[in-house]
mmCIF file of C-alpha atoms in Angstrom:
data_model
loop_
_atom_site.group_PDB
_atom_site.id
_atom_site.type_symbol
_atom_site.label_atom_id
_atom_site.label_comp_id
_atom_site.label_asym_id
_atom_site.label_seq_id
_atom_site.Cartn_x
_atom_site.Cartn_y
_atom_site.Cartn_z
ATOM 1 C CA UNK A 253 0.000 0.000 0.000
ATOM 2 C CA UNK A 254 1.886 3.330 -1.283
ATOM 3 C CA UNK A 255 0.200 6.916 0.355
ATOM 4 C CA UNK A 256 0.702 9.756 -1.700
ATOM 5 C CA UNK A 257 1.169 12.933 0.343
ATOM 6 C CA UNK A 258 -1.016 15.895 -0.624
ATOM 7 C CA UNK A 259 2.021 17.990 0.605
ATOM 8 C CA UNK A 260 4.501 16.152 -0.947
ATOM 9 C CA UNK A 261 2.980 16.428 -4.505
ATOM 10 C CA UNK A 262 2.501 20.106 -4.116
ATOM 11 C CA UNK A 263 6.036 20.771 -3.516
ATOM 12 C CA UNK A 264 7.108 19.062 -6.738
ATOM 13 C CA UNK A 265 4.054 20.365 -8.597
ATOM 14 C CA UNK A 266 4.416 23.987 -7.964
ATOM 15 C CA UNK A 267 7.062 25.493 -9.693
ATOM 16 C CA UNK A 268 5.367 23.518 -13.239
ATOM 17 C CA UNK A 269 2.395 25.168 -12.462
ATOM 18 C CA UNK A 270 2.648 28.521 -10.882
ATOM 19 C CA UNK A 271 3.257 30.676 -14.025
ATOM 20 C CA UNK A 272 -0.332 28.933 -15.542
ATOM 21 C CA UNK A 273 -1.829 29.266 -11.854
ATOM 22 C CA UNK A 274 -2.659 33.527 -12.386
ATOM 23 C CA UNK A 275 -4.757 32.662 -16.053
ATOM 24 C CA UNK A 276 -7.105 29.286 -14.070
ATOM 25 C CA UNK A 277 -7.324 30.011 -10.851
ATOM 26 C CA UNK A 278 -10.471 32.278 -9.270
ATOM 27 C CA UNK A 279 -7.454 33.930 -7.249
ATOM 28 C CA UNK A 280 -5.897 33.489 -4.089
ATOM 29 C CA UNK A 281 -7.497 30.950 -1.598
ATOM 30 C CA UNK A 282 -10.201 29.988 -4.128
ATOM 31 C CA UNK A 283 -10.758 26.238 -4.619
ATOM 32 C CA UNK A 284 -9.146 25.952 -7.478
ATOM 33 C CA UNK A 285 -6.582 28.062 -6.693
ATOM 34 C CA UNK A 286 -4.369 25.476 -5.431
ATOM 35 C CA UNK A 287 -1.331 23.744 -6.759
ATOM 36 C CA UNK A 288 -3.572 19.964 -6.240
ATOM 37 C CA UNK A 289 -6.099 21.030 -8.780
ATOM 38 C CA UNK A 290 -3.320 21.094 -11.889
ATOM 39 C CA UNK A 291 -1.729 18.088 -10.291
ATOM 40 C CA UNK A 292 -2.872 16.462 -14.151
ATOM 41 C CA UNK A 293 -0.864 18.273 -15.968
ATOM 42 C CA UNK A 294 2.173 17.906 -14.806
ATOM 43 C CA UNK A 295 1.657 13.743 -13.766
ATOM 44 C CA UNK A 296 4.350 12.539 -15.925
ATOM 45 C CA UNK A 297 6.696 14.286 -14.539
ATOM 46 C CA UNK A 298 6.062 13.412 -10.900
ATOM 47 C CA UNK A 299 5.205 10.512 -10.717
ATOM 48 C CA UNK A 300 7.452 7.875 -11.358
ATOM 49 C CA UNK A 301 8.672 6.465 -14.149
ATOM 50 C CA UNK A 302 7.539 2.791 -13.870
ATOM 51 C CA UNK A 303 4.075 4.309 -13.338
ATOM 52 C CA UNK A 304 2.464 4.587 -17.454
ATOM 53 C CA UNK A 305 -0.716 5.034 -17.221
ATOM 54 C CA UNK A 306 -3.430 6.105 -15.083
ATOM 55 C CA UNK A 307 -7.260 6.618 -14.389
ATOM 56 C CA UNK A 308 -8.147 9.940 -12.766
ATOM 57 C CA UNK A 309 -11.408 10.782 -11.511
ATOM 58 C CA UNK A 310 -13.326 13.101 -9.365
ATOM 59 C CA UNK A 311 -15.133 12.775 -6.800
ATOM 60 C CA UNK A 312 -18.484 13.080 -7.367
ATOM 61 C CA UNK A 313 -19.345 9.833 -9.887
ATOM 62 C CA UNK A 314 -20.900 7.366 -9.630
ATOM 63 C CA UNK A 315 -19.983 4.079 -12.312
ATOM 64 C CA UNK A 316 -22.836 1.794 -13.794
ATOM 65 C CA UNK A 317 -20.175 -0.285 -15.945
ATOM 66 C CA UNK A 318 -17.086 -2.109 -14.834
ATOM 67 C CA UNK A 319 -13.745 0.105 -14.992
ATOM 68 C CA UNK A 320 -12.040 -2.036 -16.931
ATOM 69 C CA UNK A 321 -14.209 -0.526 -19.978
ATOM 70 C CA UNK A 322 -12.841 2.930 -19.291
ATOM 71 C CA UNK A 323 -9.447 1.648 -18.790
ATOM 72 C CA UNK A 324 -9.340 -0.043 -22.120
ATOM 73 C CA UNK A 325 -10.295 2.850 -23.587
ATOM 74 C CA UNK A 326 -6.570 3.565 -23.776
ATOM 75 C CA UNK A 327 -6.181 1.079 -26.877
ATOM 76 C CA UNK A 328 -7.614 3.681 -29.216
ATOM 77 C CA UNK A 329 -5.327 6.531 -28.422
ATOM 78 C CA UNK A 330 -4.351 8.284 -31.774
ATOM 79 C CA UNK A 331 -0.433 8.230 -32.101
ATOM 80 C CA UNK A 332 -0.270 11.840 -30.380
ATOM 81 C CA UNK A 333 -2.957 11.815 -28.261
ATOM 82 C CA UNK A 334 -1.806 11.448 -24.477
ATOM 83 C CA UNK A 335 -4.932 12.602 -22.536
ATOM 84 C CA UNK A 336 -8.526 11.091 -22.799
ATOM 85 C CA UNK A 337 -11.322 13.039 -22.001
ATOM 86 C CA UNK A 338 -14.535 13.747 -22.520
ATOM 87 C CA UNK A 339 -16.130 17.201 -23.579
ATOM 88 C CA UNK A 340 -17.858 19.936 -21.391
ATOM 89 C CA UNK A 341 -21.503 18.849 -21.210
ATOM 90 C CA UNK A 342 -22.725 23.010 -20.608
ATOM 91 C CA UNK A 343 -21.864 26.166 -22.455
ATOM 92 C CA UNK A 344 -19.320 27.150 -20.061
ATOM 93 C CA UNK A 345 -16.470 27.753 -22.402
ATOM 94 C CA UNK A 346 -19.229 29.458 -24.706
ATOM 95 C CA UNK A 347 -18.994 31.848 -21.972
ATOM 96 C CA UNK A 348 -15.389 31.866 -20.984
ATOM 97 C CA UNK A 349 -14.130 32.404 -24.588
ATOM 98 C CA UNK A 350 -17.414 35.026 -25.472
ATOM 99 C CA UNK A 351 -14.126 37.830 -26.298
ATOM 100 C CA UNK A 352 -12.507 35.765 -28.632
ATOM 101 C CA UNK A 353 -15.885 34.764 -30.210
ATOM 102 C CA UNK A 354 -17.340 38.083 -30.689
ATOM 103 C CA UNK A 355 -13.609 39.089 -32.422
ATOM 104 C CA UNK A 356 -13.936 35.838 -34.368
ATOM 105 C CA UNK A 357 -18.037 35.367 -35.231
ATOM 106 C CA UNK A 358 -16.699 32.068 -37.759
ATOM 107 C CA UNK A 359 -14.781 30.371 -35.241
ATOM 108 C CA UNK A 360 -15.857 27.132 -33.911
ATOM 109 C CA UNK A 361 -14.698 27.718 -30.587
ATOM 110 C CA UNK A 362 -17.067 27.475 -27.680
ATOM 111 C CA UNK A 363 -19.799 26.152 -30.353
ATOM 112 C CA UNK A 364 -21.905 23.102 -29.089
ATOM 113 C CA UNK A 365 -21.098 19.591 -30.393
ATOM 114 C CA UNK A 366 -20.925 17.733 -33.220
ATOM 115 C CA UNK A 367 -19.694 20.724 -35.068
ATOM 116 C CA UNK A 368 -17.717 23.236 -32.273
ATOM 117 C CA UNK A 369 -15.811 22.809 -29.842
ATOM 118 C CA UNK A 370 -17.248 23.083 -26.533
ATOM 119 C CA UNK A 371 -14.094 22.563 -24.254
ATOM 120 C CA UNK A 372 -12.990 19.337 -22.409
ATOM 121 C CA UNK A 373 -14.380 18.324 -18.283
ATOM 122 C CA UNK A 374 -12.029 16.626 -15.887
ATOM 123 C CA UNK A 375 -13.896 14.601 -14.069
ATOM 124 C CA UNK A 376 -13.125 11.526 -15.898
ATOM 125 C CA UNK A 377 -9.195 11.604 -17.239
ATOM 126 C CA UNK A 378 -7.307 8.868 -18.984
ATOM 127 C CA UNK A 379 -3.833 9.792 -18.578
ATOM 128 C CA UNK A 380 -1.168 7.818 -20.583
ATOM 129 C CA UNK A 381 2.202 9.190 -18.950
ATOM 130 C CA UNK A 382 4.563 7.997 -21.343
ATOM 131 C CA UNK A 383 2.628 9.340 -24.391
ATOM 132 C CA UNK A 384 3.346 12.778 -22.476
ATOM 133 C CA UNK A 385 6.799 12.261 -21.520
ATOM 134 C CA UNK A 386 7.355 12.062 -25.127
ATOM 135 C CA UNK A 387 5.476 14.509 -26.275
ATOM 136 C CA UNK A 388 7.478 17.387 -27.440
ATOM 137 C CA UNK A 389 4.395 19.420 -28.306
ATOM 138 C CA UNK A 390 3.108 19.195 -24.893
ATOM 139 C CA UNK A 391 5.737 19.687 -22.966
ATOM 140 C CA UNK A 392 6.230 22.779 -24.786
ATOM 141 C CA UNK A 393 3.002 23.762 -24.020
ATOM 142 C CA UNK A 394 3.681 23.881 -20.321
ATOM 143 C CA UNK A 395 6.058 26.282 -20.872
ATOM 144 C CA UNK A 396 4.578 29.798 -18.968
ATOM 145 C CA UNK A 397 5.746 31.434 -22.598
ATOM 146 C CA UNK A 398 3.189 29.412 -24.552
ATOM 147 C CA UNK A 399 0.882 29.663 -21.291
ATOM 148 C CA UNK A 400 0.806 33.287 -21.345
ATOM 149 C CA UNK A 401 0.324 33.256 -25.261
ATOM 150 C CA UNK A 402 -2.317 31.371 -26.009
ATOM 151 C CA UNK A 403 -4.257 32.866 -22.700
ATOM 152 C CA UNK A 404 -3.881 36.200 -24.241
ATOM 153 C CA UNK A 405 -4.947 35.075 -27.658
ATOM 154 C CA UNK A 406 -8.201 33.880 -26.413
ATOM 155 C CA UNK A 407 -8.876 36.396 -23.821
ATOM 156 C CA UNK A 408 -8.632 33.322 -21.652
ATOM 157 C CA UNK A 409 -9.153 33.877 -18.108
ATOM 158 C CA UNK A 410 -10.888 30.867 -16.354
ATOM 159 C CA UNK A 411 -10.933 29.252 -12.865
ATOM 160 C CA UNK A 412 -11.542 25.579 -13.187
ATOM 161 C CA UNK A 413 -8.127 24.550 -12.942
ATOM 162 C CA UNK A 414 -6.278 21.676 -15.479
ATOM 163 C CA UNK A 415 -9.981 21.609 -16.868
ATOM 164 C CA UNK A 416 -9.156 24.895 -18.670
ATOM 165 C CA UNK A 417 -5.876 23.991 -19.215
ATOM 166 C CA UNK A 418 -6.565 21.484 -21.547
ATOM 167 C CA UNK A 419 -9.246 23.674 -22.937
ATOM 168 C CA UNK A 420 -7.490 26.255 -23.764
ATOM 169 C CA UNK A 421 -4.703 23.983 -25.275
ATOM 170 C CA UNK A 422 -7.329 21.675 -26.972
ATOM 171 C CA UNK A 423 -8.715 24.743 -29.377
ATOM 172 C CA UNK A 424 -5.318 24.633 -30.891
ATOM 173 C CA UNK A 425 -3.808 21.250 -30.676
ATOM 174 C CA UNK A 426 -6.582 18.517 -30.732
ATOM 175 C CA UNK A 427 -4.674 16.250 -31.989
ATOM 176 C CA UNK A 428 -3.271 15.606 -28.032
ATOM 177 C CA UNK A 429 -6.538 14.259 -26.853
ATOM 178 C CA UNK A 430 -8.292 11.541 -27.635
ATOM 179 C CA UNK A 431 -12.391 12.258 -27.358
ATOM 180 C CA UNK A 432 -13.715 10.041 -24.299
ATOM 181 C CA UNK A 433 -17.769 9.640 -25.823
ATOM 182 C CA UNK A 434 -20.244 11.701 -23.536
ATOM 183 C CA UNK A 435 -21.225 8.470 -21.773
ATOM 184 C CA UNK A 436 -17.988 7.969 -19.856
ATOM 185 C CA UNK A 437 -18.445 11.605 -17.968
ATOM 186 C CA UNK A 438 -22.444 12.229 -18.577
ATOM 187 C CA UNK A 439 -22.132 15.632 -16.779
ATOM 188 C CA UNK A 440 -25.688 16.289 -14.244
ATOM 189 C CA UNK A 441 -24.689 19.944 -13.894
ATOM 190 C CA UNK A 442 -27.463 22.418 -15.654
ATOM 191 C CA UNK A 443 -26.198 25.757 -13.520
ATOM 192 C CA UNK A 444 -25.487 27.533 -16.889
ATOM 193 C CA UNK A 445 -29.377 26.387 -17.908
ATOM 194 C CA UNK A 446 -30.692 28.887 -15.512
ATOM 195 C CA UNK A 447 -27.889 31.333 -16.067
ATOM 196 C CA UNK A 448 -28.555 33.301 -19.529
ATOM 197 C CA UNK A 449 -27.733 30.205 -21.298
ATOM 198 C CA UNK A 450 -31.197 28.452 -21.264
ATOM 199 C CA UNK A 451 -31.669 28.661 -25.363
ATOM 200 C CA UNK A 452 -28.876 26.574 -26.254
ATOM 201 C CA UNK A 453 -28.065 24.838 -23.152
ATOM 202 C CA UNK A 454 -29.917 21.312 -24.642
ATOM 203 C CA UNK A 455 -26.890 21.188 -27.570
ATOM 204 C CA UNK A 456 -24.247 21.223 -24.878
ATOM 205 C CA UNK A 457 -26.339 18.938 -22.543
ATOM 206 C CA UNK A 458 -27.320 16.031 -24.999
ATOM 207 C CA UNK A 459 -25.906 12.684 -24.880
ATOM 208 C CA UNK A 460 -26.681 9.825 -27.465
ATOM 209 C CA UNK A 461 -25.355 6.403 -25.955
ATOM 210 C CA UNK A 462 -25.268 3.924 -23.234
ATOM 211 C CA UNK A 463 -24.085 5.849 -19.975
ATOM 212 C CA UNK A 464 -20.741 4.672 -18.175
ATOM 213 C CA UNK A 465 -20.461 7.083 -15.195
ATOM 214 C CA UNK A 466 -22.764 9.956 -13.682
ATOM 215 C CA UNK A 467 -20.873 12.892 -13.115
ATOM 216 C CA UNK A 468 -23.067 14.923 -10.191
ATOM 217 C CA UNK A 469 -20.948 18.039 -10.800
ATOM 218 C CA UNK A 470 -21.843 21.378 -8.553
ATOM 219 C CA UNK A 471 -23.270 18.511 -5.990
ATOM 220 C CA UNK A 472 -26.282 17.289 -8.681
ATOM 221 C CA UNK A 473 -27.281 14.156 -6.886
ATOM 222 C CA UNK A 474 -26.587 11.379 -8.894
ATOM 223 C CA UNK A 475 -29.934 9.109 -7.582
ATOM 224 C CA UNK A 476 -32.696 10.378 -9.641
ATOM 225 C CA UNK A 477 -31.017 9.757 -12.393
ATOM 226 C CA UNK A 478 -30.380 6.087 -11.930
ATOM 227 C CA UNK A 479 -33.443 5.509 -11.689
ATOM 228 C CA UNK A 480 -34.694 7.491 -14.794
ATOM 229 C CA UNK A 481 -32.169 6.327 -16.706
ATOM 230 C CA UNK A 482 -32.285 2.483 -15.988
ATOM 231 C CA UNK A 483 -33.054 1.495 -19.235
ATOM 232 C CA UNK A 484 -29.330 3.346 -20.229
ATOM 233 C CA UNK A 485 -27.986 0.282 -18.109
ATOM 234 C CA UNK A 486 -27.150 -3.000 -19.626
ATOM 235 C CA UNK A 487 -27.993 -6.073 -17.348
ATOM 236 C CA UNK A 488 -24.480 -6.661 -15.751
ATOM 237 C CA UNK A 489 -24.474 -8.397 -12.058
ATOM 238 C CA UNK A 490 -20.417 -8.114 -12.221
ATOM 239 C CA UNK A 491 -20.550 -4.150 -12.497
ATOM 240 C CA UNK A 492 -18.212 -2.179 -10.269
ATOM 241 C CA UNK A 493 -19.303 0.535 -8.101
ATOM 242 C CA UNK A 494 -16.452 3.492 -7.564
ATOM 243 C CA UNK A 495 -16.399 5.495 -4.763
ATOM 244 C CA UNK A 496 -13.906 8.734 -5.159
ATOM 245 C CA UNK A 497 -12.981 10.205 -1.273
ATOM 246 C CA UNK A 498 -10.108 12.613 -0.683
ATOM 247 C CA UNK A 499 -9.037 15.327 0.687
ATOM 248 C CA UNK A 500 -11.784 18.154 -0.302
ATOM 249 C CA UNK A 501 -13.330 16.429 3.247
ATOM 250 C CA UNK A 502 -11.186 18.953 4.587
ATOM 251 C CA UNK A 503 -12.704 21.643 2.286
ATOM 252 C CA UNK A 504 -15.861 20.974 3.120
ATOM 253 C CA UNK A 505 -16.469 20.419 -1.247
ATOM 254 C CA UNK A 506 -18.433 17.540 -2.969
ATOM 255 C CA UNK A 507 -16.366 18.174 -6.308
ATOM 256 C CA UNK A 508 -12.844 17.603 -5.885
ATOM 257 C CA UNK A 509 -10.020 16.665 -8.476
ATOM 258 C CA UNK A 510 -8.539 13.299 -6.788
ATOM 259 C CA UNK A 511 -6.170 10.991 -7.974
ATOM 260 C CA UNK A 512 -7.529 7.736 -8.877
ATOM 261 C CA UNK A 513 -10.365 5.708 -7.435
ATOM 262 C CA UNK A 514 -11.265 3.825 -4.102
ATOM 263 C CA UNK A 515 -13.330 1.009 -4.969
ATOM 264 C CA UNK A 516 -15.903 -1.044 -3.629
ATOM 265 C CA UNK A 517 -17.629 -3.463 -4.701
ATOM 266 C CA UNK A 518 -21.363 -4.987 -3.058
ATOM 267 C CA UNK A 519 -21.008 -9.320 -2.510
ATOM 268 C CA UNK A 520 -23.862 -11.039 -1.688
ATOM 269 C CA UNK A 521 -25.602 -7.535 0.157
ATOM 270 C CA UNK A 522 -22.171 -6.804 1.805
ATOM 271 C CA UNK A 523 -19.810 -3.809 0.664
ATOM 272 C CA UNK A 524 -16.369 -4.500 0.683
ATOM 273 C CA UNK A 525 -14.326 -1.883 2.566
ATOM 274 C CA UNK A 526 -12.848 1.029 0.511
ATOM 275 C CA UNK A 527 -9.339 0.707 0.211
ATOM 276 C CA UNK A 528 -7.542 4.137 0.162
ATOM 277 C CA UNK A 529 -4.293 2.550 -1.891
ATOM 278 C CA UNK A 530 -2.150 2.521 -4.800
ATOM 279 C CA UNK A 531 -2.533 -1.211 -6.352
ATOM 280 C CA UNK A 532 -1.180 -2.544 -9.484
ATOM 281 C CA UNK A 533 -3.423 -5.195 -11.063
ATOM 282 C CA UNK A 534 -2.296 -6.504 -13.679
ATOM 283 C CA UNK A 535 -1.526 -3.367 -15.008
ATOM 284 C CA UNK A 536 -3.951 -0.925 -13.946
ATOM 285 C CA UNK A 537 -3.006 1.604 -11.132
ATOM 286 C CA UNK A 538 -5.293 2.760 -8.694
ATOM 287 C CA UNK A 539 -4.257 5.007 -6.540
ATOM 288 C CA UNK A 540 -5.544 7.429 -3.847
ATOM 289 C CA UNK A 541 -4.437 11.229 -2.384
ATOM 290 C CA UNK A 542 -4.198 10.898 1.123
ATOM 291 C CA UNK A 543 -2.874 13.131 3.808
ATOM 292 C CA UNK A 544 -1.598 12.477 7.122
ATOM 293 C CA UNK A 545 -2.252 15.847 8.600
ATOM 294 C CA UNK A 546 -5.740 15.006 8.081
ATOM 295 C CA UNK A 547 -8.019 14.484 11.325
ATOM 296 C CA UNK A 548 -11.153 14.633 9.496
ATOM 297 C CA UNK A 549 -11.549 11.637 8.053
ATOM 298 C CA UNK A 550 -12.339 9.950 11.225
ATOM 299 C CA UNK A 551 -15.775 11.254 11.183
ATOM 300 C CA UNK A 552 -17.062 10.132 7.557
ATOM 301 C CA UNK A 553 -18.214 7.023 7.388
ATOM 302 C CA UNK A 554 -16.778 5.817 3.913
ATOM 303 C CA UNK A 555 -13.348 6.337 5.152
ATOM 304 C CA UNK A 556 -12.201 4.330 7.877
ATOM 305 C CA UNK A 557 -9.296 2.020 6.701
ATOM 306 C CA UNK A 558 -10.092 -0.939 7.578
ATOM 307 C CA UNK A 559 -6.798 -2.782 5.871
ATOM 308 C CA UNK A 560 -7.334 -6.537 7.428
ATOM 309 C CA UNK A 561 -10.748 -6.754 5.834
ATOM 310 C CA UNK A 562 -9.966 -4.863 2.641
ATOM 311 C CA UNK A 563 -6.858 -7.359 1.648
ATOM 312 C CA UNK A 564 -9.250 -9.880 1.991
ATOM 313 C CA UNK A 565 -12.076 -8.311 0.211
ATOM 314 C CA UNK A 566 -10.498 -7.289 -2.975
ATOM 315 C CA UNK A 567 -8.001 -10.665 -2.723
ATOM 316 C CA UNK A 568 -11.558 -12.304 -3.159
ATOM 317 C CA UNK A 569 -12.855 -9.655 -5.374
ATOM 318 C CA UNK A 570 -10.038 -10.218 -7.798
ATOM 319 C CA UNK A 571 -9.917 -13.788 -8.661
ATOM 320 C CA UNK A 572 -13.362 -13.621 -9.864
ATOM 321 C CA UNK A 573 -12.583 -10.767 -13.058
ATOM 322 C CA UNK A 574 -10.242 -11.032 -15.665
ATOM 323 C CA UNK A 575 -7.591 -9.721 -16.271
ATOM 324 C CA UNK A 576 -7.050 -6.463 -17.525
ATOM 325 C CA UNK A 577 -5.621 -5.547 -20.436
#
């Protein structure tokens, strides 16, 4: 079992992201304001080198299909793609970009899907760390140089951390991502609905397909829509339920960028305890931000470590799947 130290990471992470900090943060002491929340974008470079590929989620989803779907998802990278992810499911960059589109009227930018390009969400990542390790391109891209230019080309002044990172990068260099379909980060969200964006808010919303995970961004409860949506489900008694916790407990925030997945899986009407760890199963690496300083985990429910029971739960858990890829 391998902790990763909030603390730790944010010493290595800061001086990548500190220049590109100023043009996606709210400002200083907002949520998003922190080093954590760009803690994507600079993966490959602190984590370690054995480590090649990784599934990073939020916290706020809920899976209805098993994660070894998502994580094969990786298979149909493009050559220079080195981040999936799925697209922003409300016109939020329609209004972060509205400078840029009123200067250009023809670009595509901050247009609706199929056609535009409505920006990318974080809550579900697939992160392939060599791919960006080799990636001249992108690693150029970090660069505060190319930060600070392409932010003042598009008037770009957001607050949503690595989500508008990629954003912004994505109107100019698509070919780096690989398009995760709608059903893998089905967004509940409809804030921008109700905020002057009500007559095109159903382009940006829409989602043809079988849904993966519910995404209850800006704490959209995630219930209702089971049950709506049951018939989205395929029949599948082996599916895996995913439970993200970390450390936005301590700021008091249902959406939180954390670093892989705690699972847990019901047997028989029991839950197996979450495991807060960093396992490698036959090549997939799940992993989980804790923090020792942390005294408030004691009081939710979901997080107690148990470790005796959870070796034994997920040793059991295990030998029933197959392998992953």
């Amino acid at each position: 079992v391998v902790f990763h130290e909030v603390d730790t990471l944010t010493e290595k992470l800061f001086p990548i992201v500190e220049a590109m900090q100023k043009h996606f943060s709210a400002g200083s002491g907002a949520y998003y304001s922190d080093a954590i929340f760009f803690l994507s974008v600079a993966m490959h470079r602190i984590m370690p080198a054995e480590l090649k590929r990784i599934v990073q989620l939020d916290l706020d989803l809920k899976f209805r299909s098993n994660i070894r779907d998502l994580f094969q998802e990786f298979n149909h990278f493009p050559a220079e793609a080195v981040i999936g992810i799925a697209r922003e499911m409300q016109p939020v960059y329609r209004h972060t970009f509205w400078q840029y589109r009123k200067e250009n009227p023809k670009s595509r930018v901050g247009d609706p899907p199929p056609d535009g390009l409505p920006g990318f969400n974080s809550g579900v990542m697939l992160l392939n760390l060599d791919a960006m390790r080799r990636s001249t391109l992108y690693n150029q891209l970090l660069e505060p140089k190319r930060v600070a230019h392409l932010a003042e080309k598009y008037h770009f002044r957001g607050h949503l951390g690595d989500q508008d990172f990629f954003t912004m990068i994505g109107m100019e260099h698509r070919e780096l991502f690989y398009p995760l379909s709608c059903g893998w980060n089905r967004q509940l969200c409809t804030w921008w609905r109700e905020h002057g964006y009500g007559d095109v808010f159903q382009l940006y919303y829409h989602c043809d397909g079988p849904v993966h995970i519910y995404h209850g961004n800006c704490n959209t409860p995630t219930a209702g829509w089971k049950e709506a949506n049951q018939k989205s489900f395929p029949p599948h008694d082996g599916t895996l339920v995913f439970t993200v916790l970390c450390n936005a407990f301590l700021l008091q925030a249902t959406i939180s960028l954390c670093f892989y997945a705690v699972m847990m899986r019901k047997e028989r009407g029991k839950a197996v305890d979450p495991l807060f760890s960093d396992l490698q199963l036959n090549g997939l690496r799940i992993a989980k931000i804790a923090s020792r300083t942390s005294d408030r985990w004691s009081h939710q429910d979901n997080a107690v470590i148990r470790l005796r029971n959870v070796e034994a739960g997920f040793a059991e858990l295990f030998q029933r799947e197959q392998p992953l890829p």
